[in-house]
Coordinates of C-alpha atoms in Angstrom, one line a residue:
X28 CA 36.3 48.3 184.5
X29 CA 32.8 47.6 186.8
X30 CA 29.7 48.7 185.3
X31 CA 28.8 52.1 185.6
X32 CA 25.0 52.8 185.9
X33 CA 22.9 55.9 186.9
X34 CA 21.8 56.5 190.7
X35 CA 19.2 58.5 191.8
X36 CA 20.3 61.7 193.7
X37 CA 19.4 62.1 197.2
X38 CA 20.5 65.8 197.0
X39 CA 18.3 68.3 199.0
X40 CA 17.8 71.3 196.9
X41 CA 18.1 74.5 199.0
X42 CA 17.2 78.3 197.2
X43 CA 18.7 81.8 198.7
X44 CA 19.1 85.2 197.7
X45 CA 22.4 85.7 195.8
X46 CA 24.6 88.7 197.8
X47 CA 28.0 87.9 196.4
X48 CA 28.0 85.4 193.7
X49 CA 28.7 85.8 190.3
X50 CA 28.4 84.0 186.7
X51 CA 30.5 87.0 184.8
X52 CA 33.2 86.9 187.0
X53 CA 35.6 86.4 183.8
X54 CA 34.6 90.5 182.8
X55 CA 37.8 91.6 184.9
X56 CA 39.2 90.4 181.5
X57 CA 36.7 93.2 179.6
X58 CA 37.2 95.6 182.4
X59 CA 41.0 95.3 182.2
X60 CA 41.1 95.6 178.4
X61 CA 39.1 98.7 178.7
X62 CA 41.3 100.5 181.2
X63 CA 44.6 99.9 179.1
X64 CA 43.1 101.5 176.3
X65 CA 41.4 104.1 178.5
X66 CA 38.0 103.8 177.1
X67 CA 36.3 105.5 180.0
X68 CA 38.4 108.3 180.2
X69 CA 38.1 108.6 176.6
X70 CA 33.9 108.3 176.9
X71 CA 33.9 110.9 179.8
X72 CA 35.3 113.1 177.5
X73 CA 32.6 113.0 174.8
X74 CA 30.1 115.5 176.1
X75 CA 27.8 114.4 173.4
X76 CA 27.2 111.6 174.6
X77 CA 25.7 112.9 177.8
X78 CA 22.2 114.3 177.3
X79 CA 21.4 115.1 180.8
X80 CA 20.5 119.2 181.8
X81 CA 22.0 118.5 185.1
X82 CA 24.7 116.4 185.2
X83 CA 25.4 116.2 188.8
X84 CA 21.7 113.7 188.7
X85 CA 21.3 110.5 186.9
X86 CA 24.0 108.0 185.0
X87 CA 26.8 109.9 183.5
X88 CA 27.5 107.9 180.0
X89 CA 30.4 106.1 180.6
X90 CA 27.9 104.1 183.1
X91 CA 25.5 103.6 180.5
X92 CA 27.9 102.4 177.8
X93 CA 30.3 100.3 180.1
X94 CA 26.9 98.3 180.7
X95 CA 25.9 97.7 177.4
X96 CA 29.6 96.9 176.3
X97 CA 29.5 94.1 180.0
X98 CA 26.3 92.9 178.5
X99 CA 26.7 92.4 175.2
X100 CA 30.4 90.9 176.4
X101 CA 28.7 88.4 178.2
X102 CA 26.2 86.7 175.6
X103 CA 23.4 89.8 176.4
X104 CA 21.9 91.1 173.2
X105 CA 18.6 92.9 174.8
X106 CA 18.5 96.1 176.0
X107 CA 16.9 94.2 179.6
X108 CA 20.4 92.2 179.7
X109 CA 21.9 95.2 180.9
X110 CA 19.4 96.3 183.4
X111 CA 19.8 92.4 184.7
X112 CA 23.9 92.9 185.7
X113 CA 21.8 94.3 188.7
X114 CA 21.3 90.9 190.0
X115 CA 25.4 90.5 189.7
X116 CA 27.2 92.3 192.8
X117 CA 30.7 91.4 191.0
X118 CA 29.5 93.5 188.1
X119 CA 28.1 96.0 189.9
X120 CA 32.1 96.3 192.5
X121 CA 33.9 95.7 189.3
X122 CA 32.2 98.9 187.6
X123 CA 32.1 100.3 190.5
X124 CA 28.7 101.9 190.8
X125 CA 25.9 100.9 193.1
X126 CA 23.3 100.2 190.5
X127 CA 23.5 100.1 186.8
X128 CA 20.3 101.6 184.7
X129 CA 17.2 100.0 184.3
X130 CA 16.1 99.3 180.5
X131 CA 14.1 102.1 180.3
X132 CA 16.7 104.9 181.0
X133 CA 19.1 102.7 178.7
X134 CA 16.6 103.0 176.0
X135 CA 16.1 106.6 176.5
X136 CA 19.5 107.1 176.9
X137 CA 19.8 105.8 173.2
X138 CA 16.9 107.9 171.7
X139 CA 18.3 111.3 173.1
X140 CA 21.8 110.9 171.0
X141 CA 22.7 113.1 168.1
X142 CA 24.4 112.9 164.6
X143 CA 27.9 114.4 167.0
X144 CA 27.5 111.2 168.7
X145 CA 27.3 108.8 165.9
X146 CA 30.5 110.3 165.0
X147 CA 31.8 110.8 168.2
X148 CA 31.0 107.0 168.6
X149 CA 32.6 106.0 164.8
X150 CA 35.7 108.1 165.7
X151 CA 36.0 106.2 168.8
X152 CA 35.6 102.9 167.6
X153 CA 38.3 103.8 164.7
X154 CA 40.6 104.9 168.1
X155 CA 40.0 101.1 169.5
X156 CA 41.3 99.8 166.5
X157 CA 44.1 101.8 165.3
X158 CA 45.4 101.3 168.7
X159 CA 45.1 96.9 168.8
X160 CA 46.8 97.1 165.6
X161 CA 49.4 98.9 167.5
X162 CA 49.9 96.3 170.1
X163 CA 49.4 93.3 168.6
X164 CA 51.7 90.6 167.1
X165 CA 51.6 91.8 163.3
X166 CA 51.6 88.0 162.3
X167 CA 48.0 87.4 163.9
X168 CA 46.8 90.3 161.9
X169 CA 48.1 90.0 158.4
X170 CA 47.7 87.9 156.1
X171 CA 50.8 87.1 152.8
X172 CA 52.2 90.3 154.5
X173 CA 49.0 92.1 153.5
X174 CA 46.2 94.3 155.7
X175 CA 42.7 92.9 154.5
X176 CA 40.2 95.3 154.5
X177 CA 36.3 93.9 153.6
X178 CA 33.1 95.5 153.3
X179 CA 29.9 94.0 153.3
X180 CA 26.2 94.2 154.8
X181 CA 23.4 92.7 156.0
X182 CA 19.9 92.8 156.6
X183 CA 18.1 93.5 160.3
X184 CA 14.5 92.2 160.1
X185 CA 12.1 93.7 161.8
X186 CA 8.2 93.5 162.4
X187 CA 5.9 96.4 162.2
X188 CA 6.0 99.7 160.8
X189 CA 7.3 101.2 163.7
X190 CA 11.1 101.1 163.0
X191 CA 12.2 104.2 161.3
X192 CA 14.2 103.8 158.3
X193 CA 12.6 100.4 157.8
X194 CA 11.9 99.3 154.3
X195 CA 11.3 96.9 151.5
X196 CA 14.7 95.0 151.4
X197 CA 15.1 92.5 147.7
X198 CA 13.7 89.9 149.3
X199 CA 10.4 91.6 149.8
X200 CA 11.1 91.6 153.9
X201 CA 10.4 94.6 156.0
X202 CA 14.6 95.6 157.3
X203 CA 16.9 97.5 158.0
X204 CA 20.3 97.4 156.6
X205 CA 23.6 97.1 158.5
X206 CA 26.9 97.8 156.2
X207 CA 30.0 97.1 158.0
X208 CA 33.5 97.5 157.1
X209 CA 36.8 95.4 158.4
X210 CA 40.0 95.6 158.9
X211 CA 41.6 92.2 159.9
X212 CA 39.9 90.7 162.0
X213 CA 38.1 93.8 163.5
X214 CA 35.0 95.6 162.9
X215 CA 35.8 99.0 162.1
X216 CA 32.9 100.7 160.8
X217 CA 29.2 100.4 161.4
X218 CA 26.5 102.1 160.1
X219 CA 22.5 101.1 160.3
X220 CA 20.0 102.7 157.7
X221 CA 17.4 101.9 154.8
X222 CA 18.1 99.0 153.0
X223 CA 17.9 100.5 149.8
X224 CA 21.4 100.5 148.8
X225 CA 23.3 98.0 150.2
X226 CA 27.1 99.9 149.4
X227 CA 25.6 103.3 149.9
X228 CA 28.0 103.4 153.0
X229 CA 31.1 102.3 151.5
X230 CA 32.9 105.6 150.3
X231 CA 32.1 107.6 153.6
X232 CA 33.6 104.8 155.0
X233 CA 37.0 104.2 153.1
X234 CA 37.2 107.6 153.9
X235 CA 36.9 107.6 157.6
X236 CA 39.2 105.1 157.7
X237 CA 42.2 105.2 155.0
X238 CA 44.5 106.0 157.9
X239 CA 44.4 102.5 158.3
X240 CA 45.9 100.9 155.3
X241 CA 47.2 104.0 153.8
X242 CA 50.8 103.5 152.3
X243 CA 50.7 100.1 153.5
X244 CA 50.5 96.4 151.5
X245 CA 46.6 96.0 152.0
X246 CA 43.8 93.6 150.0
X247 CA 40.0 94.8 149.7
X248 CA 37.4 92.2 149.4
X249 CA 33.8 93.0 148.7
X250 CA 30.8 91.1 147.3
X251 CA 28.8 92.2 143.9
X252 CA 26.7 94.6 145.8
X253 CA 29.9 96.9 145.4
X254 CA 30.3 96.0 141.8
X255 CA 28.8 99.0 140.3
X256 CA 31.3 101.2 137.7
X257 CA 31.2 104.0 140.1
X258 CA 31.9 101.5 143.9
X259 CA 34.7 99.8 141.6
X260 CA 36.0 104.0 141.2
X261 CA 36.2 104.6 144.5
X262 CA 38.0 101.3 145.6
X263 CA 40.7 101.5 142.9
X264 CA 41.4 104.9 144.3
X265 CA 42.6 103.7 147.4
X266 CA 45.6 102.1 145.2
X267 CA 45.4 98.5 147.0
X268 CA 44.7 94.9 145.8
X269 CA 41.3 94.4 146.2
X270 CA 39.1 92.0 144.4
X271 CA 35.0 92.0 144.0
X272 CA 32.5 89.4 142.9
X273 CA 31.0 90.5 140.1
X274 CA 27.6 88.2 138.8
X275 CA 24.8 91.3 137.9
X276 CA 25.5 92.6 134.4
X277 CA 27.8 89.6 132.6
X278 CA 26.1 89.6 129.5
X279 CA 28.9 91.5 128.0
X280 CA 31.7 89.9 129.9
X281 CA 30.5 86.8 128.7
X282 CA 30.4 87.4 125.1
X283 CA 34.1 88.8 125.5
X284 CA 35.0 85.9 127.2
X285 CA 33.7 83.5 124.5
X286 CA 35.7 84.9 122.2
X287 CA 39.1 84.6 123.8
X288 CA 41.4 82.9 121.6
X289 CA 42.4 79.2 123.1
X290 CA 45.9 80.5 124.1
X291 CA 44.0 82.8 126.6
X292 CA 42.9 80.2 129.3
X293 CA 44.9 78.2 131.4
X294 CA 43.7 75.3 132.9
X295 CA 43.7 74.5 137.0
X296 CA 41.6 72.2 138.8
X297 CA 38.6 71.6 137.3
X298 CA 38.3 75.0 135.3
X299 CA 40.0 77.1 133.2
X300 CA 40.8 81.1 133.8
X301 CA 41.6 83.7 132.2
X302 CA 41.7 87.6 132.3
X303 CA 39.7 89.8 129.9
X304 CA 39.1 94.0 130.5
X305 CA 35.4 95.2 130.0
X306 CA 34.2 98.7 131.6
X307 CA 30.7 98.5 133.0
X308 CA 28.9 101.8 133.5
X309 CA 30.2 104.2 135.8
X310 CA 33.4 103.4 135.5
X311 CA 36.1 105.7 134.2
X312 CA 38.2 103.3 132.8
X313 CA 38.7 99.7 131.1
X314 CA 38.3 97.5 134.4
X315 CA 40.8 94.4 135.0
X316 CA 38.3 90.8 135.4
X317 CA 39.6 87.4 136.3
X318 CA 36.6 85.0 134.5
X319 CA 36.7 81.5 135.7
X320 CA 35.0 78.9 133.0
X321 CA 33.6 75.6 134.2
X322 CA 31.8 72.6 132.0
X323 CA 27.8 72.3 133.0
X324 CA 26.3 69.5 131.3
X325 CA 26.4 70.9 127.3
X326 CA 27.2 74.6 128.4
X327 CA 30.1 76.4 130.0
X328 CA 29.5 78.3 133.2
X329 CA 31.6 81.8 133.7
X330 CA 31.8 83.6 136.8
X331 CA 33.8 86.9 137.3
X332 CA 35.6 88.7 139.7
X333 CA 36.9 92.9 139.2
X334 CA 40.5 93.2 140.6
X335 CA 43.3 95.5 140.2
X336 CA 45.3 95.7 137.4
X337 CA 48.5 94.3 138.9
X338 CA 47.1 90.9 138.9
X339 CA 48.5 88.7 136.1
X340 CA 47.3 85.0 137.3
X341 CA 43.6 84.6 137.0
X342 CA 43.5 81.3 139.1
X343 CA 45.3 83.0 142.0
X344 CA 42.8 85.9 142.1
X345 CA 40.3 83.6 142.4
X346 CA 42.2 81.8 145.2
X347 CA 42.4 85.0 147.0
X348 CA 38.7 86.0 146.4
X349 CA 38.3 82.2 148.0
X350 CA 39.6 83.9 151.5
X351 CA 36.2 86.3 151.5
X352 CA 34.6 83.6 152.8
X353 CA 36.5 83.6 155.9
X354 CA 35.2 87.5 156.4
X355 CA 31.7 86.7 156.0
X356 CA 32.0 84.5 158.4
X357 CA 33.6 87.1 161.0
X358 CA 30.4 88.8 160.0
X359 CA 28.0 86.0 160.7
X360 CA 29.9 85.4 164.5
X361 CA 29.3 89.3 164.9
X362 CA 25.8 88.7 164.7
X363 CA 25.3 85.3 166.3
X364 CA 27.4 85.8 169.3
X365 CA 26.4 89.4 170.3
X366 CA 22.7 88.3 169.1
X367 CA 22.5 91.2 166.9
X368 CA 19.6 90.0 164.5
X369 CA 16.9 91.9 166.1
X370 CA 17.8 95.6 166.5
X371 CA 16.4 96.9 170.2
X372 CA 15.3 100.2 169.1
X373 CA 12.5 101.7 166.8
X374 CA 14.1 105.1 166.3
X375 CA 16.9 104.8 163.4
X376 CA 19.1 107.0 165.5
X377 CA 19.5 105.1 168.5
X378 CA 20.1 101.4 166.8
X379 CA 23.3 103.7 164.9
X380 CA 24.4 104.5 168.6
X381 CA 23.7 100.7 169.9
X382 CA 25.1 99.0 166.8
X383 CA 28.3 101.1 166.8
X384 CA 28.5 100.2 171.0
X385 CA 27.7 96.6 170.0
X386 CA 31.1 96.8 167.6
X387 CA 33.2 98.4 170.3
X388 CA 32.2 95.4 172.4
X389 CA 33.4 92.8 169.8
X390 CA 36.7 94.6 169.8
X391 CA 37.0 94.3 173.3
X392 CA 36.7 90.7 172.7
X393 CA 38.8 90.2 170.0
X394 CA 41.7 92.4 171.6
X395 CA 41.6 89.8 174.4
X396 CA 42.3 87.0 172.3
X397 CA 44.9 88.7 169.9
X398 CA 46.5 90.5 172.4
X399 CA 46.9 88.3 176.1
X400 CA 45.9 84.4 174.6
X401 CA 48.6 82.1 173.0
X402 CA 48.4 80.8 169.4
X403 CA 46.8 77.8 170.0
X404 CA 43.2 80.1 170.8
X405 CA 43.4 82.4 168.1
X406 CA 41.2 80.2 166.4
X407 CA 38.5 80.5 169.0
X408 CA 35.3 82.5 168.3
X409 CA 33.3 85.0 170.2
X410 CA 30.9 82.9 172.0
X411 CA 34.0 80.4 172.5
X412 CA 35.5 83.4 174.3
X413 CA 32.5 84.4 176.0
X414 CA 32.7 80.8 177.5
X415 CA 36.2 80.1 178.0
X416 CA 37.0 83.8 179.7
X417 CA 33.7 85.6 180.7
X418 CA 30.7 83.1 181.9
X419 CA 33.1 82.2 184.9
X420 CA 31.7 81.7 188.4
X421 CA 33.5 84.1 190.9
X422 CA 32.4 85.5 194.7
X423 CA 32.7 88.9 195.8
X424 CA 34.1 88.9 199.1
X425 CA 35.3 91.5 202.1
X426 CA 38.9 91.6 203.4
X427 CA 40.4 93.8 205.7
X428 CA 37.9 96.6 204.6
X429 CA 38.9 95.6 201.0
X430 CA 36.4 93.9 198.2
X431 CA 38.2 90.6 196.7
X432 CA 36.6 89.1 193.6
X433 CA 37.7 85.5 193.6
X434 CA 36.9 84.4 190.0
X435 CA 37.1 80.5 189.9
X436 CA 38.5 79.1 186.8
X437 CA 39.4 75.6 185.3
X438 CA 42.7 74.3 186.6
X439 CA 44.4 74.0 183.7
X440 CA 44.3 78.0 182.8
X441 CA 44.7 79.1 186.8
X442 CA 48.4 79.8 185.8
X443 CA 47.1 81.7 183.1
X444 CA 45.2 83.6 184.8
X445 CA 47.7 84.4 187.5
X446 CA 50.2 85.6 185.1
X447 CA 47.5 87.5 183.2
X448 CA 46.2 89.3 186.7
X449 CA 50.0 89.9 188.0
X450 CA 50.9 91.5 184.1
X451 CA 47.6 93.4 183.3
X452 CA 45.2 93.8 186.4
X453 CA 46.2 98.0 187.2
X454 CA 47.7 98.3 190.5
X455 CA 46.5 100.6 193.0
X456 CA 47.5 103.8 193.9
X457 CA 47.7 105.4 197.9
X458 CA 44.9 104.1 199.7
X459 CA 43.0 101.0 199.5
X460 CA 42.0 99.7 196.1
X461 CA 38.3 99.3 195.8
X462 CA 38.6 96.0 194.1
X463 CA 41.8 93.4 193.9
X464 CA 40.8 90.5 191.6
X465 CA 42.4 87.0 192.6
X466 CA 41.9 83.5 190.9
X467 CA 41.4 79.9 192.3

């Protein structure tokens, strides 16, 4: 093969005012995901959610929302990501409004929502996901036959004293706290406050959503943050596997453990396991521990994990526990790909409403991928998706009195895409449709 070297460019650069290009062209995927659930039916609906005195002026919430859930969709994380779809005249035909909002009525917009729409919002969100786990292929979803349900939470730094709820978190950093809880491989629950408890949202939220793994083979995971005698109560209750990491009060457990006869451990791997009962405070009854014990120079090492009392192999409970790892990590894409860290808003209220949208929008995501992409990309994370489906170049166009969005994707998926557009993309009724989406 000849050498290959770099030349210089004798490209002319040229700069002109973009009319009917886009680089979102890929959110007919969003948009079509929305409509087959009905989500802005469903928003219109929710006349807590629209503030406004006179609602024949100004941006009815459905506009609002749809724009924060295209932003966030699309790698946008600030509240000005959403006022900048204005520069993208696909986004703006696709949605089908002239303008969206600037930041500033998005921001008020927030601020002027109520405790209703929280829970209008929550209730929502629980709608979103009831109804994937309707539609999808049960065998991306479960996992041994099992739904796994995980609760955990995080902490939103923030600067100043301006953010309401804002406090102290245990590492001495001025936060907020954000608790989430999942089901599979969707975020189901979401609720921003102080950072004072960090499980203080985990009853209300079993609650709100048993419907979803009542009467059916499911697996909890949580982290020792919900390893107090009275958290441990409450997730027995639900009558499900479930196993919790358990490292703040062992001084007991430890003592019990040492004094397990020889015939109680079994060896595997590099450690040897075993199960002892101990019941910490707050808890009603003796509680089921796997303890795991592992040579560290002259001293053994024991770490424990609470689980329910039809467990009988210690090692395998800790195998299981092993796959909370993989959750956290659901939890860490949340936050990196949506660029969550930083929460918009000073008034408490309003990051509730903002981080509940945010949610809905990594639904919307992750429905695309379970529910229209083959195996082979269900491996693929959000900002993988974002790429791959979303930042796609497309031009809005004019024919026959008719807008065409021509979104230009990668040869290799054009079939995809045709098959996806001719299954998915809603036909139109009498009339001419306002916007036909074609690929090339």
């Amino acid at each position: 093969m000849a050498a290959i070297t770099k030349k210089e460019t004798r490209l002319k650069l040229q700069f002109v005012a973009n009319t009917d290009h886009s680089i979102h062209a890929g959110l007919v995927a969003v948009e079509a995901m929305a409509r087959r659930f009905d989500l802005w039916h469903k928003v219109r609906k929710l006349s807590c959610l629209d503030p406004r005195t006179d609602q024949k002026r100004g941006y009815g919430p459905e506009v609002i929302l749809g724009q924060l859930l295209y932003a966030l969709c699309s790698g946008g994380g600030c509240l000005s990501d959403s006022e900048a779809l204005n520069d993208d005249p696909l986004a703006r035909e696709l949605f089908g409004v002239g303008k969206f909002a600037d930041q500033s009525q998005v921001g008020e917009w927030l601020r002027e929502q109520s405790e209703e729409s929280v829970t209008a919002l929550r209730r929502l969100l629980h709608e979103f996901v009831k109804w994937v786990w309707q539609q999808a292929d049960p065998r991306r979803l479960l996992h041994g036959g099992q739904r796994e349900v995980f609760f955990d939470d995080t902490q939103l730094e923030v600067s100043g004293k301006h953010f309401e709820g804002a406090a102290l978190n245990y590492n001495g950093d001025v936060a907020l706290s954000w608790q989430t809880l999942w089901v599979g491989p969707l975020l189901t629950d979401s609720h921003v406050g102080s950072p004072k408890d960090v499980s203080a949202q985990l009853r209300p939220m079993l609650e709100r959503n048993r419907s979803l793994w009542k009467g059916l083979n499911a697996h909890f995971y949580a982290d020792s943050g919900s390893s107090a005698g009275t958290y441990l109560n409450a997730i027995a209750a639900e009558g499900w596997h479930y196993t919790v990491s358990y490292n703040k009060w062992t001084g007991p457990l430890e003592r019990t453990a040492q004094a397990l006869p020889p015939l109680a451990w079994k060896a595997s791997a590099e450690a040897h396991h075993a199960l002892l009962r101990h019941q910490p405070e707050g808890r009603s009854g003796p509680q089921l521990f796997a303890v795991s014990r592992r040579r560290d120079g002259l001293f053994d090492r024991y770490g424990f994990i609470a689980c329910d009392d039809g467990q009988t192999d210690a090692a395998r409970v800790g195998e299981r526990h092993h796959l909370k790892g993989e959750k956290e990590q659901l939890f860490s894409e949340v936050l990196n790909g949506l660029d969550l860290h930083r929460p918009p808003c000073s008034a408490l209220r309003a990051n509730q409403v903002y981080y509940l949208i945010a949610a809905l929008a990594y639904d919307l995501m992750v429905a695309i991928k379970l529910l229209d992409l083959n195996d082979d990309c269900q491996g693929w994370r959000i900002k993988t998706l974002m790429r791959k489906l979303v930042l796609l170049p497309g031009r809005l166009s004019r024919r026959s009195r008719q807008w065409v969005a021509k979104v230009l994707v990668p040869g290799a998926w054009l079939c995809w895409w045709q098959r996806w557009a001719a299954r998915v993309w809603p036909e139109s009724g009498p009339g001419r449709p306002r916007l036909i989406a074609a690929t090339g």
